[in-house]
Coordinates of C-alpha atoms in Angstrom, one line a residue:
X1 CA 0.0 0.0 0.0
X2 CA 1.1 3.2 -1.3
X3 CA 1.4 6.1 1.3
X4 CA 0.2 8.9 -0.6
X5 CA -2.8 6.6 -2.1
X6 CA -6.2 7.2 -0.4
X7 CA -7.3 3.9 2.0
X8 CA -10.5 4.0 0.3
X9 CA -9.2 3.3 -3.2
X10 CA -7.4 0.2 -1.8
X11 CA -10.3 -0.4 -0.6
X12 CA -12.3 -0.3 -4.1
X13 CA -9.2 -2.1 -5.8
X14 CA -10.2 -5.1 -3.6
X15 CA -13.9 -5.2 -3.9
X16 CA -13.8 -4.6 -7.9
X17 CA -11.5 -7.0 -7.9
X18 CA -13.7 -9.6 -5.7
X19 CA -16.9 -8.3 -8.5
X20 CA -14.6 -9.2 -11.5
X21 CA -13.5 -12.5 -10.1
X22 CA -17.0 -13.3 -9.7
X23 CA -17.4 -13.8 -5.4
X24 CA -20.5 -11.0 -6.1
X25 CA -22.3 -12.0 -8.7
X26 CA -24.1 -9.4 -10.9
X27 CA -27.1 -8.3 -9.7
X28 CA -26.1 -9.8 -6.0
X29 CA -27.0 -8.1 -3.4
X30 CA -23.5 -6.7 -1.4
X31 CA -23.1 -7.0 2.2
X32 CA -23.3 -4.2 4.7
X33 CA -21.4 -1.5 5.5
X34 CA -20.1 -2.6 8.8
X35 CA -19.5 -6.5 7.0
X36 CA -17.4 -4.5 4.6
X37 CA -15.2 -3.3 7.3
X38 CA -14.9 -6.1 8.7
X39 CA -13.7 -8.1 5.8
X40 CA -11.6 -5.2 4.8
X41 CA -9.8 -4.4 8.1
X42 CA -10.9 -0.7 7.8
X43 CA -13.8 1.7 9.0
X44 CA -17.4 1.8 7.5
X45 CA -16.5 5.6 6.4
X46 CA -13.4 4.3 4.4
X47 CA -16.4 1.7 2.8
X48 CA -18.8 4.2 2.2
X49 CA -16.4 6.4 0.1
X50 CA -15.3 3.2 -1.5
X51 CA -18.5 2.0 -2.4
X52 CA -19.7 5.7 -4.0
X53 CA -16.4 5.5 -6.4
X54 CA -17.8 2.1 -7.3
X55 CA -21.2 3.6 -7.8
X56 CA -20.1 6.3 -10.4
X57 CA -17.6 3.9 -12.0
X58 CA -21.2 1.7 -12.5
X59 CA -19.7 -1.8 -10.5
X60 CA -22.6 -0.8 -7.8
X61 CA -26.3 0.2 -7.7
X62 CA -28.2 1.5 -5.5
X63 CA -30.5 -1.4 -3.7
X64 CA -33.3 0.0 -1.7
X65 CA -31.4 1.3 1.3
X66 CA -28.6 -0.9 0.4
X67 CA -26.3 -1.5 -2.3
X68 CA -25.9 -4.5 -5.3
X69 CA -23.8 -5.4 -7.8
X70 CA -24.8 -4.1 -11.4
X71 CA -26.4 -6.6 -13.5
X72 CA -24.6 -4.7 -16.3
X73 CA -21.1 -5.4 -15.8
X74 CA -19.7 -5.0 -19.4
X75 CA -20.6 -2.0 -21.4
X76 CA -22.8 -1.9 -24.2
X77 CA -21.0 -1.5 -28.0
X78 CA -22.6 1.3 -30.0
X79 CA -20.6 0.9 -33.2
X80 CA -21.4 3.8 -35.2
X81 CA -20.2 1.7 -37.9
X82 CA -22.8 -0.6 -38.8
X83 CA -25.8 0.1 -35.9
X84 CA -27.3 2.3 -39.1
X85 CA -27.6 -0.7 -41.5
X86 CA -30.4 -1.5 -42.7
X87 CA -29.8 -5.6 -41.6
X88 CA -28.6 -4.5 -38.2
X89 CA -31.5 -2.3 -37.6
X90 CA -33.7 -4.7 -38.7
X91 CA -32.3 -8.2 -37.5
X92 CA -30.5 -9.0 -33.9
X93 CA -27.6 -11.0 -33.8
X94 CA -30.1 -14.3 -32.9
X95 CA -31.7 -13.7 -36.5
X96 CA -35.0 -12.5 -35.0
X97 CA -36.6 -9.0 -35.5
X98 CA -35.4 -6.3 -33.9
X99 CA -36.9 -2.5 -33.7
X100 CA -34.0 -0.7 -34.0
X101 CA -29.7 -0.7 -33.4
X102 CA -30.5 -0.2 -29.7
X103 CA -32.6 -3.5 -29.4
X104 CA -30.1 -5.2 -31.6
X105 CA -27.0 -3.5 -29.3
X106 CA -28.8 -5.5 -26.2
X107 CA -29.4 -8.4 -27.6
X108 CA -25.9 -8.9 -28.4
X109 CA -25.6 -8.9 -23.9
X110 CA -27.9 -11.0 -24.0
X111 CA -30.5 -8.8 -22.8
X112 CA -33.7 -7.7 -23.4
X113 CA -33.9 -4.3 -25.2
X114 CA -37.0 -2.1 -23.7
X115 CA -38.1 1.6 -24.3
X116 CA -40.8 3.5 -22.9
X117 CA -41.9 5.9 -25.6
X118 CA -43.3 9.3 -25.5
X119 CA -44.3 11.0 -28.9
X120 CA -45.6 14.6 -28.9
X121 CA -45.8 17.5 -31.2
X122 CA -43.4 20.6 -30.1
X123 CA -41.9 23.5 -30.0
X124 CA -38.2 22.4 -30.7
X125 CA -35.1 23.7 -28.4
X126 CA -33.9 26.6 -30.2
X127 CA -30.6 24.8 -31.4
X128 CA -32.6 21.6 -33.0
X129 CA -35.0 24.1 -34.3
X130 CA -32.6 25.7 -36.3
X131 CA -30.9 22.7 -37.5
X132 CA -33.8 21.5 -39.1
X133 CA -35.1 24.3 -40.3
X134 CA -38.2 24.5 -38.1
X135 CA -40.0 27.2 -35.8
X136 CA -38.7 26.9 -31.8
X137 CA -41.7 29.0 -31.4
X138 CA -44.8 27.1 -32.8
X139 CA -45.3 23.1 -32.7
X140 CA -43.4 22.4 -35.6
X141 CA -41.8 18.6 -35.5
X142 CA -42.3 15.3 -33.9
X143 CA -40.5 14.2 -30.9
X144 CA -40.0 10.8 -30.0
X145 CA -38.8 10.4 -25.8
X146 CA -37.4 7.2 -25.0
X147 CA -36.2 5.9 -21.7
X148 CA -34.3 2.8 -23.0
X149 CA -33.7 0.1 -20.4
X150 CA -31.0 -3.2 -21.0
X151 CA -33.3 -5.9 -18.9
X152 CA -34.8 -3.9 -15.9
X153 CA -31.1 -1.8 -16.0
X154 CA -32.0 2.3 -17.4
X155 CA -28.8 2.7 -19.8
X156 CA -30.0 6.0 -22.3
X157 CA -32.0 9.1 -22.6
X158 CA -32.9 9.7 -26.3
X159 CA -34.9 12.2 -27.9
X160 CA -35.4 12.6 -31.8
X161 CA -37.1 15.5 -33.1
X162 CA -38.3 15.1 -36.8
X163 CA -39.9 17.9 -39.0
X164 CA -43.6 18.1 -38.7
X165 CA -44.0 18.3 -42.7
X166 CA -42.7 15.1 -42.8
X167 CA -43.9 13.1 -39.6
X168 CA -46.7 15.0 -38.5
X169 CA -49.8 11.9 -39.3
X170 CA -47.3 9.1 -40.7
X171 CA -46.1 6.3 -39.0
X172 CA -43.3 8.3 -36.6
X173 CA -46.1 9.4 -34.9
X174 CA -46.9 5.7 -33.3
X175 CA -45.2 4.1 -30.2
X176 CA -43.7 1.3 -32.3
X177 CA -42.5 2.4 -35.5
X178 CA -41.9 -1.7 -36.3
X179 CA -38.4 -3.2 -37.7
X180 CA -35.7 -1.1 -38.1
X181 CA -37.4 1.8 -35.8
X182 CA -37.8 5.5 -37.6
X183 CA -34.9 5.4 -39.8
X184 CA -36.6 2.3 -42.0
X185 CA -39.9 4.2 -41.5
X186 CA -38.2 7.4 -42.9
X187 CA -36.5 5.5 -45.7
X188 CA -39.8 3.9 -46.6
X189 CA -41.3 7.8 -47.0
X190 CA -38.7 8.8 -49.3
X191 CA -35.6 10.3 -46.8
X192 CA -33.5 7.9 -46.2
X193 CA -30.8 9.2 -44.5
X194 CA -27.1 9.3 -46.3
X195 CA -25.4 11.1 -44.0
X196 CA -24.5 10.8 -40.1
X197 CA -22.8 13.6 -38.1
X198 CA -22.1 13.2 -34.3
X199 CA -20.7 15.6 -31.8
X200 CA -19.8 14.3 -28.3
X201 CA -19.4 15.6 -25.1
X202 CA -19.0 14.1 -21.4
X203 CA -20.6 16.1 -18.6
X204 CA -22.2 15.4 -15.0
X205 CA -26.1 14.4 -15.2
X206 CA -29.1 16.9 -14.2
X207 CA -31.0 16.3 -10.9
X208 CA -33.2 14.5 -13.4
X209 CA -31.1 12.1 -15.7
X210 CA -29.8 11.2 -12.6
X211 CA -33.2 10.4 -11.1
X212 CA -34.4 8.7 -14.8
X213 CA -31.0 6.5 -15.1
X214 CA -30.6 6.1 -11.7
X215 CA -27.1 7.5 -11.2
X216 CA -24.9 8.8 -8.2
X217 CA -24.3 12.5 -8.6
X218 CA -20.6 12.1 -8.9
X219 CA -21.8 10.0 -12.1
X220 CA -20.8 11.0 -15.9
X221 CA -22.3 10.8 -19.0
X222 CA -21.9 10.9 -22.7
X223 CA -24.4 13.8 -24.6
X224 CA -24.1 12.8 -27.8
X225 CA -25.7 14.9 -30.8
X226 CA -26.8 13.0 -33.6
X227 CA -27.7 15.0 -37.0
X228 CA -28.9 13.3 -40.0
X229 CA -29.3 14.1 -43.8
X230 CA -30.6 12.9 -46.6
X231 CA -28.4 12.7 -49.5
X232 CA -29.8 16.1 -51.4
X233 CA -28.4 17.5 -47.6
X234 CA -32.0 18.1 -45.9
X235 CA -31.7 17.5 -42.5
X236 CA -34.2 14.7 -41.5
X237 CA -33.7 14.2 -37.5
X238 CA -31.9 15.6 -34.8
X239 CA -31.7 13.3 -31.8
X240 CA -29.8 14.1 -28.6
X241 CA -28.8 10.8 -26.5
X242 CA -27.5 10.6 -23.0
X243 CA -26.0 7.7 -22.1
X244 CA -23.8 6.5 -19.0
X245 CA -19.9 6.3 -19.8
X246 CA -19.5 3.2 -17.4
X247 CA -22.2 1.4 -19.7
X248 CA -21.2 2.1 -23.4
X249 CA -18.2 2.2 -25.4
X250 CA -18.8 4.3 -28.7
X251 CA -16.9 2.9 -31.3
X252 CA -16.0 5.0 -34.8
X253 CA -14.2 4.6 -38.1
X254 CA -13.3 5.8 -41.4
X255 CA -11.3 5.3 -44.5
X256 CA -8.4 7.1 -45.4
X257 CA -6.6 8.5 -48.4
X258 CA -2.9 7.2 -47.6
X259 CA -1.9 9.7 -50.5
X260 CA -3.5 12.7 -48.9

């Protein structure tokens, strides 16, 4: 043990250590405070700070008045580069339909993909207003709301905001859009979408993603800013996710002209 290490570190080394090597189980309940302490040879305020780094870092949950271990020990893949295929969207990796990447994203955990949808006609936030072209004054474009849950486990915030002359009374305005989620919808309506921009930020979580993902405060998360065109350049959606960094990796790639 280093000297100028904090005790409660050590601490969390050990029982992230004990979580990876399997002795709690994910989804386990952990033992108490004072057990902790015990088994640890330290004080139950050394454990409680170790056990709040383990709950931003995502190892723990919170459990009632207790603590478990999170049934979502390795992070979700969102690989840019092919979640906005057609096949992917469309098909899981078992072969059987899927309702978008995000369902197909789970599936490959071996989890069950669930949202719970809210579709409304708004007033968009300034910004998304003015990237689609759209009033941030008057309900002009669909928004679709989703709290999207890996099992029973909240893992993203997502809201897409489409142009009202193109959703307003078509099929982006139901719950369940069917295989392949909006984008197949939007293809199927004559925008498909060609082109994929994506801006990415990390920041702490509002008093309510924290309360809707059910995060510590210390927590951090991913805002990413997805903006889609059609290939004559109309911008067709503007979706802004939030999504826990200790449950995704986000995974990117491109070609390259070796000449250039």
């Amino acid at each position: 043990m280093t000297s100028n290490r904090p005790a409660y570190r050590h601490v969390a080394d050990q029982i992230r250590a004990a979580i990876d090597a399997g002795t709690y189980a994910p989804g386990a309940s952990m033992p108490g405070d004072k057990t902790l302490a015990d088994q640890y040879d330290t004080n139950r305020g050394t454990v409680g700070q170790a056990v709040r780094l383990l709950l931003a870092e995502g190892y723990l949950i919170k459990k009632g008045r207790n603590y478990a271990v999170s049934p979502l020990l390795n992070k979700i893949l969102r690989d840019a580069n092919v979640r906005y295929r057609k096949k992917f969207r469309e098909t899981g990796p078992d072969g059987t339909r899927s309702v978008g990447a995000f369902a197909s994203e789970v599936k490959a955990m071996g989890m069950q993909a669930m949202s719970e949808v809210t579709v409304d006609r708004v007033a968009p936030p300034a910004k998304v207003a003015e990237l689609l072209g759209v009033s941030a004054d008057e309900a002009s474009a669909v928004s679709r709301a989703r709290r999207m849950l890996a099992d029973d486990t909240p893992v993203q915030l997502a809201t897409s905001y489409i142009p009202g002359d193109i959703a307003f009374d078509s099929p982006l305005e139901n719950h369940d859009t069917g295989a392949g989620g909006m984008i197949s919808r939007l293809a199927e309506m004559g925008f498909p979408q060609s082109e994929i921009t994506e801006e990415i930020n990390v920041r702490t979580p509002t008093a309510e993603e924290v309360d809707r993902l059910g995060l510590p405060e210390d927590a951090r998360v991913y805002e990413l800013l997805h903006i889609a065109r059609t290939a004559e350049g109309r911008i067709v959606e503007v979706a802004v996710h939030v999504m826990p960094t200790h449950q995704w990796t986000l995974r990117y790639g491109w070609e390259i002209d070796p000449a250039s």
